[in-house]
């Protein structure tokens, strides 16, 4: 039911967007696109997936039996499941896959996925904070966004670096949330504690993972800038570092299907000073392709993981 509601919300927002823009102008934007840049920008999915898979492989302990090709398949299969299961359950399913195929304990495999997602979020916030601090427009909205992003980045780094702060944070969060959410936070708290013990035992490895995550998210944001060039538009690269993460964060709000709708509206609004709403809508469609293309690539590998997903749903 939640998935159906999110799809309906996405469709409603898209209908509002496309009734307010010049739809023929949207078609014209794609017809007039720069073919070479379009090919390059869409092909960026390949190195992004490859580096993400390599990072996952580096996160695993030496006794794990998951190679780089298997890690790529896990990433792609999780992309498929994230499109059809609620609440990013594809990433949780990935933890089950690693437990079954990598000879890992359930808690350790979940800890690895939690750490992977934490690195992704902190890297996105880091680039966003960097871009916002250099962004010349300093009105009230961007001032609030800068404070919020820097604050979120600070809290995230404290959660990742200080076990005492993390325990206090989770205890407080569990007291303030309903029982159903509190139980999920309890599981996350346990995994977070194990994650601290596992990753801080090797600081050189931790630094390598952190730098890789920052680089992977640079590639994500670079791809969006390439999309803009493919649409024959222009935005300063530093400006793109400020605006594109805000649009991605809007797409992470638990309102819509895979961020469709909220992300599109955010792109149109944020990039309004730089190009037309039709170009912003086209950019929204291309940003959605960043999630659709890996999902399509993961379809051939999904079959071998479905039994694990069924087991996960039973539990």
mmCIF file of C-alpha atoms in Angstrom:
data_model
loop_
_atom_site.group_PDB
_atom_site.id
_atom_site.type_symbol
_atom_site.label_atom_id
_atom_site.label_comp_id
_atom_site.label_asym_id
_atom_site.label_seq_id
_atom_site.Cartn_x
_atom_site.Cartn_y
_atom_site.Cartn_z
ATOM 1 C CA UNK A 1 0.000 0.000 0.000
ATOM 2 C CA UNK A 2 2.830 2.416 0.871
ATOM 3 C CA UNK A 3 4.434 1.757 -2.514
ATOM 4 C CA UNK A 4 1.140 2.430 -4.297
ATOM 5 C CA UNK A 5 0.683 5.692 -2.409
ATOM 6 C CA UNK A 6 4.230 6.805 -3.271
ATOM 7 C CA UNK A 7 3.610 6.046 -6.968
ATOM 8 C CA UNK A 8 0.387 8.066 -6.894
ATOM 9 C CA UNK A 9 2.169 10.998 -5.219
ATOM 10 C CA UNK A 10 4.932 10.867 -7.861
ATOM 11 C CA UNK A 11 2.401 10.784 -10.698
ATOM 12 C CA UNK A 12 0.457 13.693 -9.180
ATOM 13 C CA UNK A 13 3.577 15.854 -8.901
ATOM 14 C CA UNK A 14 4.630 14.966 -12.460
ATOM 15 C CA UNK A 15 1.175 15.861 -13.798
ATOM 16 C CA UNK A 16 1.389 19.246 -12.057
ATOM 17 C CA UNK A 17 4.891 19.825 -13.448
ATOM 18 C CA UNK A 18 4.054 18.850 -17.031
ATOM 19 C CA UNK A 19 0.843 20.877 -17.109
ATOM 20 C CA UNK A 20 2.764 23.994 -16.078
ATOM 21 C CA UNK A 21 5.654 23.724 -18.507
ATOM 22 C CA UNK A 22 5.755 23.817 -22.278
ATOM 23 C CA UNK A 23 5.648 20.082 -23.083
ATOM 24 C CA UNK A 24 6.589 20.680 -26.716
ATOM 25 C CA UNK A 25 9.569 22.630 -25.367
ATOM 26 C CA UNK A 26 10.587 19.574 -23.343
ATOM 27 C CA UNK A 27 10.545 17.424 -26.475
ATOM 28 C CA UNK A 28 12.535 20.081 -28.302
ATOM 29 C CA UNK A 29 15.173 20.097 -25.554
ATOM 30 C CA UNK A 30 15.812 16.397 -26.119
ATOM 31 C CA UNK A 31 15.742 16.734 -29.912
ATOM 32 C CA UNK A 32 18.351 19.511 -29.743
ATOM 33 C CA UNK A 33 20.587 17.759 -27.184
ATOM 34 C CA UNK A 34 24.313 17.291 -27.651
ATOM 35 C CA UNK A 35 24.578 13.613 -28.633
ATOM 36 C CA UNK A 36 28.203 13.116 -27.595
ATOM 37 C CA UNK A 37 27.667 14.586 -24.120
ATOM 38 C CA UNK A 38 24.456 12.575 -23.759
ATOM 39 C CA UNK A 39 26.324 9.321 -24.455
ATOM 40 C CA UNK A 40 29.143 10.255 -22.069
ATOM 41 C CA UNK A 41 26.763 11.306 -19.294
ATOM 42 C CA UNK A 42 24.615 8.171 -19.485
ATOM 43 C CA UNK A 43 27.717 5.957 -19.716
ATOM 44 C CA UNK A 44 28.904 7.417 -16.380
ATOM 45 C CA UNK A 45 26.642 4.801 -14.778
ATOM 46 C CA UNK A 46 29.314 2.199 -15.604
ATOM 47 C CA UNK A 47 32.300 3.678 -13.679
ATOM 48 C CA UNK A 48 30.021 4.792 -10.830
ATOM 49 C CA UNK A 49 28.721 1.238 -10.414
ATOM 50 C CA UNK A 50 32.228 -0.196 -10.787
ATOM 51 C CA UNK A 51 33.787 2.028 -8.114
ATOM 52 C CA UNK A 52 30.804 1.438 -5.792
ATOM 53 C CA UNK A 53 31.240 -2.317 -6.203
ATOM 54 C CA UNK A 54 34.998 -2.027 -5.574
ATOM 55 C CA UNK A 55 34.272 -0.062 -2.390
ATOM 56 C CA UNK A 56 31.855 -2.772 -1.249
ATOM 57 C CA UNK A 57 34.525 -5.387 -1.848
ATOM 58 C CA UNK A 58 37.009 -3.341 0.221
ATOM 59 C CA UNK A 59 34.478 -3.119 3.051
ATOM 60 C CA UNK A 60 34.325 -6.901 3.368
ATOM 61 C CA UNK A 61 36.638 -8.819 5.735
ATOM 62 C CA UNK A 62 39.430 -10.944 4.204
ATOM 63 C CA UNK A 63 37.548 -14.215 4.771
ATOM 64 C CA UNK A 64 34.624 -13.082 2.597
ATOM 65 C CA UNK A 65 34.299 -14.942 -0.697
ATOM 66 C CA UNK A 66 32.728 -12.127 -2.736
ATOM 67 C CA UNK A 67 34.804 -11.013 -5.714
ATOM 68 C CA UNK A 68 34.516 -7.807 -7.718
ATOM 69 C CA UNK A 69 32.116 -9.324 -10.269
ATOM 70 C CA UNK A 70 29.882 -10.655 -7.494
ATOM 71 C CA UNK A 71 29.971 -7.243 -5.808
ATOM 72 C CA UNK A 72 28.864 -5.619 -9.088
ATOM 73 C CA UNK A 73 25.964 -8.071 -9.319
ATOM 74 C CA UNK A 74 24.975 -7.312 -5.734
ATOM 75 C CA UNK A 75 24.940 -3.570 -6.417
ATOM 76 C CA UNK A 76 22.858 -3.987 -9.584
ATOM 77 C CA UNK A 77 20.416 -6.469 -8.007
ATOM 78 C CA UNK A 78 19.920 -4.118 -5.048
ATOM 79 C CA UNK A 79 19.146 -1.323 -7.537
ATOM 80 C CA UNK A 80 16.319 -3.436 -8.961
ATOM 81 C CA UNK A 81 14.908 -4.199 -5.516
ATOM 82 C CA UNK A 82 15.116 -0.546 -4.441
ATOM 83 C CA UNK A 83 12.806 0.272 -7.348
ATOM 84 C CA UNK A 84 10.127 -2.223 -6.314
ATOM 85 C CA UNK A 85 10.488 -2.616 -2.531
ATOM 86 C CA UNK A 86 9.693 0.138 -0.008
ATOM 87 C CA UNK A 87 12.170 1.992 2.233
ATOM 88 C CA UNK A 88 15.342 1.063 0.340
ATOM 89 C CA UNK A 89 14.796 -2.588 1.236
ATOM 90 C CA UNK A 90 17.082 -3.518 -1.641
ATOM 91 C CA UNK A 91 20.017 -2.410 0.492
ATOM 92 C CA UNK A 92 18.786 -4.541 3.408
ATOM 93 C CA UNK A 93 18.400 -7.462 0.999
ATOM 94 C CA UNK A 94 22.021 -6.875 -0.043
ATOM 95 C CA UNK A 95 23.052 -7.567 3.558
ATOM 96 C CA UNK A 96 21.237 -10.913 3.362
ATOM 97 C CA UNK A 97 22.956 -11.672 0.047
ATOM 98 C CA UNK A 98 26.361 -10.988 1.602
ATOM 99 C CA UNK A 99 25.567 -13.174 4.583
ATOM 100 C CA UNK A 100 24.507 -16.073 2.367
ATOM 101 C CA UNK A 101 27.289 -15.784 -0.224
ATOM 102 C CA UNK A 102 30.146 -14.177 1.686
ATOM 103 C CA UNK A 103 30.294 -16.379 4.797
ATOM 104 C CA UNK A 104 29.510 -13.403 7.048
ATOM 105 C CA UNK A 105 27.412 -13.131 10.176
ATOM 106 C CA UNK A 106 24.053 -11.396 9.787
ATOM 107 C CA UNK A 107 24.993 -8.545 12.113
ATOM 108 C CA UNK A 108 28.311 -7.901 10.345
ATOM 109 C CA UNK A 109 26.749 -7.891 6.870
ATOM 110 C CA UNK A 110 24.095 -5.425 8.083
ATOM 111 C CA UNK A 111 26.831 -3.303 9.688
ATOM 112 C CA UNK A 112 28.681 -3.139 6.374
ATOM 113 C CA UNK A 113 25.556 -1.964 4.532
ATOM 114 C CA UNK A 114 24.834 0.611 7.266
ATOM 115 C CA UNK A 115 28.391 1.935 7.025
ATOM 116 C CA UNK A 116 28.191 2.011 3.216
ATOM 117 C CA UNK A 117 24.987 4.092 3.325
ATOM 118 C CA UNK A 118 26.438 6.357 6.021
ATOM 119 C CA UNK A 119 29.492 7.028 3.845
ATOM 120 C CA UNK A 120 27.230 7.821 0.896
ATOM 121 C CA UNK A 121 25.145 10.310 2.870
ATOM 122 C CA UNK A 122 28.142 12.018 4.475
ATOM 123 C CA UNK A 123 29.944 12.292 1.124
ATOM 124 C CA UNK A 124 26.854 13.850 -0.458
ATOM 125 C CA UNK A 125 26.525 16.316 2.439
ATOM 126 C CA UNK A 126 30.254 17.133 2.237
ATOM 127 C CA UNK A 127 30.065 18.083 -1.445
ATOM 128 C CA UNK A 128 26.831 19.989 -0.848
ATOM 129 C CA UNK A 129 28.365 21.941 2.046
ATOM 130 C CA UNK A 130 31.441 22.733 -0.063
ATOM 131 C CA UNK A 131 29.277 23.981 -2.921
ATOM 132 C CA UNK A 132 26.928 26.014 -0.706
ATOM 133 C CA UNK A 133 29.776 27.734 1.111
ATOM 134 C CA UNK A 134 31.148 28.922 -2.261
ATOM 135 C CA UNK A 135 27.734 29.586 -3.829
ATOM 136 C CA UNK A 136 27.421 33.358 -4.413
ATOM 137 C CA UNK A 137 23.664 33.529 -3.781
ATOM 138 C CA UNK A 138 23.205 34.116 -0.028
ATOM 139 C CA UNK A 139 19.462 34.665 0.459
ATOM 140 C CA UNK A 140 17.485 33.285 3.414
ATOM 141 C CA UNK A 141 16.720 29.936 1.741
ATOM 142 C CA UNK A 142 20.341 29.133 0.935
ATOM 143 C CA UNK A 143 21.473 30.401 4.344
ATOM 144 C CA UNK A 144 19.082 27.949 6.028
ATOM 145 C CA UNK A 145 20.166 25.154 3.675
ATOM 146 C CA UNK A 146 23.843 25.831 4.395
ATOM 147 C CA UNK A 147 23.292 25.741 8.167
ATOM 148 C CA UNK A 148 21.171 22.584 7.869
ATOM 149 C CA UNK A 149 23.632 20.748 5.608
ATOM 150 C CA UNK A 150 26.689 21.696 7.688
ATOM 151 C CA UNK A 151 24.786 20.726 10.848
ATOM 152 C CA UNK A 152 23.750 17.384 9.373
ATOM 153 C CA UNK A 153 27.312 16.719 8.231
ATOM 154 C CA UNK A 154 28.641 17.513 11.723
ATOM 155 C CA UNK A 155 26.133 15.200 13.434
ATOM 156 C CA UNK A 156 26.877 12.455 10.902
ATOM 157 C CA UNK A 157 30.615 12.698 11.461
ATOM 158 C CA UNK A 158 30.108 12.578 15.227
ATOM 159 C CA UNK A 159 27.891 9.488 14.864
ATOM 160 C CA UNK A 160 30.568 7.841 12.772
ATOM 161 C CA UNK A 161 33.554 8.821 14.899
ATOM 162 C CA UNK A 162 32.260 8.746 18.491
ATOM 163 C CA UNK A 163 30.670 5.616 19.920
ATOM 164 C CA UNK A 164 29.539 7.502 23.046
ATOM 165 C CA UNK A 165 27.808 10.186 20.961
ATOM 166 C CA UNK A 166 26.172 7.515 18.787
ATOM 167 C CA UNK A 167 24.819 5.607 21.809
ATOM 168 C CA UNK A 168 23.414 8.809 23.326
ATOM 169 C CA UNK A 169 21.876 9.820 20.008
ATOM 170 C CA UNK A 170 20.142 6.468 19.486
ATOM 171 C CA UNK A 171 18.872 6.308 23.084
ATOM 172 C CA UNK A 172 17.340 9.766 22.750
ATOM 173 C CA UNK A 173 15.876 8.984 19.335
ATOM 174 C CA UNK A 174 14.274 5.771 20.629
ATOM 175 C CA UNK A 175 12.589 7.658 23.478
ATOM 176 C CA UNK A 176 11.134 10.260 21.121
ATOM 177 C CA UNK A 177 9.807 7.921 18.420
ATOM 178 C CA UNK A 178 6.816 5.511 18.292
ATOM 179 C CA UNK A 179 7.394 1.903 19.322
ATOM 180 C CA UNK A 180 7.541 0.537 15.765
ATOM 181 C CA UNK A 181 10.265 2.995 14.763
ATOM 182 C CA UNK A 182 11.985 2.563 18.127
ATOM 183 C CA UNK A 183 12.402 -1.173 17.493
ATOM 184 C CA UNK A 184 14.034 -0.457 14.124
ATOM 185 C CA UNK A 185 16.323 2.072 15.778
ATOM 186 C CA UNK A 186 17.293 -0.558 18.352
ATOM 187 C CA UNK A 187 18.416 -2.896 15.561
ATOM 188 C CA UNK A 188 20.264 -0.031 13.876
ATOM 189 C CA UNK A 189 21.913 0.899 17.176
ATOM 190 C CA UNK A 190 23.237 -2.647 17.586
ATOM 191 C CA UNK A 191 24.576 -2.697 14.019
ATOM 192 C CA UNK A 192 26.074 0.770 14.466
ATOM 193 C CA UNK A 193 27.969 -0.372 17.564
ATOM 194 C CA UNK A 194 29.365 -3.403 15.742
ATOM 195 C CA UNK A 195 30.251 -1.175 12.799
ATOM 196 C CA UNK A 196 32.340 1.070 15.086
ATOM 197 C CA UNK A 197 34.267 -1.903 16.419
ATOM 198 C CA UNK A 198 34.866 -3.355 12.960
ATOM 199 C CA UNK A 199 35.871 -0.284 10.945
ATOM 200 C CA UNK A 200 37.825 1.704 13.524
ATOM 201 C CA UNK A 201 40.129 -1.273 14.094
ATOM 202 C CA UNK A 202 41.885 -0.460 10.794
ATOM 203 C CA UNK A 203 42.136 3.307 10.309
ATOM 204 C CA UNK A 204 44.127 3.080 7.080
ATOM 205 C CA UNK A 205 41.335 1.009 5.549
ATOM 206 C CA UNK A 206 38.770 3.427 6.955
ATOM 207 C CA UNK A 207 40.545 6.361 5.281
ATOM 208 C CA UNK A 208 40.631 4.504 1.958
ATOM 209 C CA UNK A 209 36.893 3.809 2.137
ATOM 210 C CA UNK A 210 36.140 7.432 3.064
ATOM 211 C CA UNK A 211 38.197 8.836 0.169
ATOM 212 C CA UNK A 212 36.640 6.340 -2.238
ATOM 213 C CA UNK A 213 33.139 7.384 -1.111
ATOM 214 C CA UNK A 214 33.943 11.064 -1.625
ATOM 215 C CA UNK A 215 35.287 10.273 -5.107
ATOM 216 C CA UNK A 216 32.232 8.153 -5.999
ATOM 217 C CA UNK A 217 29.918 11.006 -5.078
ATOM 218 C CA UNK A 218 32.030 13.421 -7.065
ATOM 219 C CA UNK A 219 31.342 11.139 -10.049
ATOM 220 C CA UNK A 220 27.598 11.212 -9.274
ATOM 221 C CA UNK A 221 27.527 15.015 -9.246
ATOM 222 C CA UNK A 222 29.823 15.194 -12.281
ATOM 223 C CA UNK A 223 27.320 13.027 -14.157
ATOM 224 C CA UNK A 224 24.543 15.528 -13.409
ATOM 225 C CA UNK A 225 26.761 18.349 -14.690
ATOM 226 C CA UNK A 226 27.369 16.305 -17.849
ATOM 227 C CA UNK A 227 23.581 15.950 -18.179
ATOM 228 C CA UNK A 228 23.317 19.743 -18.155
ATOM 229 C CA UNK A 229 25.964 20.018 -20.886
ATOM 230 C CA UNK A 230 24.133 17.326 -22.877
ATOM 231 C CA UNK A 231 20.996 19.497 -22.756
ATOM 232 C CA UNK A 232 22.992 22.419 -24.212
ATOM 233 C CA UNK A 233 22.680 24.388 -20.966
ATOM 234 C CA UNK A 234 25.327 25.806 -18.681
ATOM 235 C CA UNK A 235 25.918 26.008 -14.933
ATOM 236 C CA UNK A 236 29.205 26.693 -13.189
ATOM 237 C CA UNK A 237 30.598 23.367 -11.834
ATOM 238 C CA UNK A 238 30.819 24.750 -8.279
ATOM 239 C CA UNK A 239 27.213 25.953 -8.507
ATOM 240 C CA UNK A 240 26.246 22.449 -9.569
ATOM 241 C CA UNK A 241 27.974 21.081 -6.447
ATOM 242 C CA UNK A 242 25.652 23.269 -4.381
ATOM 243 C CA UNK A 243 22.371 22.677 -6.228
ATOM 244 C CA UNK A 244 22.396 19.079 -7.447
ATOM 245 C CA UNK A 245 22.889 17.558 -3.954
ATOM 246 C CA UNK A 246 19.909 19.577 -2.698
ATOM 247 C CA UNK A 247 17.777 18.063 -5.461
ATOM 248 C CA UNK A 248 19.047 14.564 -4.604
ATOM 249 C CA UNK A 249 18.200 15.141 -0.931
ATOM 250 C CA UNK A 250 14.693 16.273 -1.943
ATOM 251 C CA UNK A 251 14.334 12.971 -3.799
ATOM 252 C CA UNK A 252 15.234 11.073 -0.614
ATOM 253 C CA UNK A 253 12.135 12.362 1.192
ATOM 254 C CA UNK A 254 9.872 9.349 1.895
ATOM 255 C CA UNK A 255 7.002 10.712 -0.159
ATOM 256 C CA UNK A 256 7.453 9.506 -3.700
ATOM 257 C CA UNK A 257 8.483 6.515 -5.788
ATOM 258 C CA UNK A 258 12.305 6.513 -6.129
ATOM 259 C CA UNK A 259 12.305 10.292 -5.613
ATOM 260 C CA UNK A 260 10.402 10.881 -8.853
ATOM 261 C CA UNK A 261 8.442 14.115 -8.625
ATOM 262 C CA UNK A 262 10.090 15.771 -5.634
ATOM 263 C CA UNK A 263 13.511 15.565 -7.262
ATOM 264 C CA UNK A 264 12.140 16.881 -10.576
ATOM 265 C CA UNK A 265 10.378 19.810 -8.881
ATOM 266 C CA UNK A 266 13.536 20.633 -6.901
ATOM 267 C CA UNK A 267 15.676 20.627 -10.059
ATOM 268 C CA UNK A 268 13.274 22.962 -11.867
ATOM 269 C CA UNK A 269 13.123 25.368 -8.900
ATOM 270 C CA UNK A 270 16.831 25.342 -8.014
ATOM 271 C CA UNK A 271 18.107 25.761 -11.572
ATOM 272 C CA UNK A 272 15.481 28.334 -12.569
ATOM 273 C CA UNK A 273 18.059 31.194 -12.718
ATOM 274 C CA UNK A 274 20.183 29.210 -15.193
ATOM 275 C CA UNK A 275 17.823 27.565 -17.703
ATOM 276 C CA UNK A 276 14.161 27.075 -18.553
ATOM 277 C CA UNK A 277 11.642 24.886 -16.739
ATOM 278 C CA UNK A 278 11.518 22.599 -19.798
ATOM 279 C CA UNK A 279 15.273 22.032 -19.522
ATOM 280 C CA UNK A 280 14.886 21.467 -15.777
ATOM 281 C CA UNK A 281 12.189 18.854 -16.446
ATOM 282 C CA UNK A 282 14.470 17.165 -18.987
ATOM 283 C CA UNK A 283 17.256 17.170 -16.393
ATOM 284 C CA UNK A 284 14.830 15.518 -13.962
ATOM 285 C CA UNK A 285 14.156 12.698 -16.435
ATOM 286 C CA UNK A 286 17.884 12.175 -16.962
ATOM 287 C CA UNK A 287 18.472 12.103 -13.198
ATOM 288 C CA UNK A 288 15.785 9.423 -12.900
ATOM 289 C CA UNK A 289 17.715 7.412 -15.496
ATOM 290 C CA UNK A 290 20.571 7.254 -12.956
ATOM 291 C CA UNK A 291 18.387 4.871 -10.955
ATOM 292 C CA UNK A 292 16.593 3.147 -13.818
ATOM 293 C CA UNK A 293 19.681 2.139 -15.835
ATOM 294 C CA UNK A 294 21.394 0.216 -12.983
ATOM 295 C CA UNK A 295 18.045 -1.432 -12.235
ATOM 296 C CA UNK A 296 17.761 -2.566 -15.845
ATOM 297 C CA UNK A 297 21.355 -3.793 -15.686
ATOM 298 C CA UNK A 298 20.510 -5.795 -12.563
ATOM 299 C CA UNK A 299 17.520 -7.656 -14.037
ATOM 300 C CA UNK A 300 19.596 -10.563 -15.462
ATOM 301 C CA UNK A 301 21.064 -11.209 -11.991
ATOM 302 C CA UNK A 302 17.889 -10.841 -9.963
ATOM 303 C CA UNK A 303 16.621 -14.401 -10.336
ATOM 304 C CA UNK A 304 19.449 -15.948 -8.343
ATOM 305 C CA UNK A 305 18.707 -13.620 -5.397
ATOM 306 C CA UNK A 306 14.907 -13.915 -5.226
ATOM 307 C CA UNK A 307 14.968 -16.910 -2.863
ATOM 308 C CA UNK A 308 17.020 -14.852 -0.410
ATOM 309 C CA UNK A 309 14.520 -11.989 -0.681
ATOM 310 C CA UNK A 310 11.615 -14.340 0.098
ATOM 311 C CA UNK A 311 13.489 -15.632 3.157
ATOM 312 C CA UNK A 312 14.178 -12.060 4.260
ATOM 313 C CA UNK A 313 10.489 -11.102 3.927
ATOM 314 C CA UNK A 314 9.438 -14.101 6.048
ATOM 315 C CA UNK A 315 11.799 -13.033 8.812
#
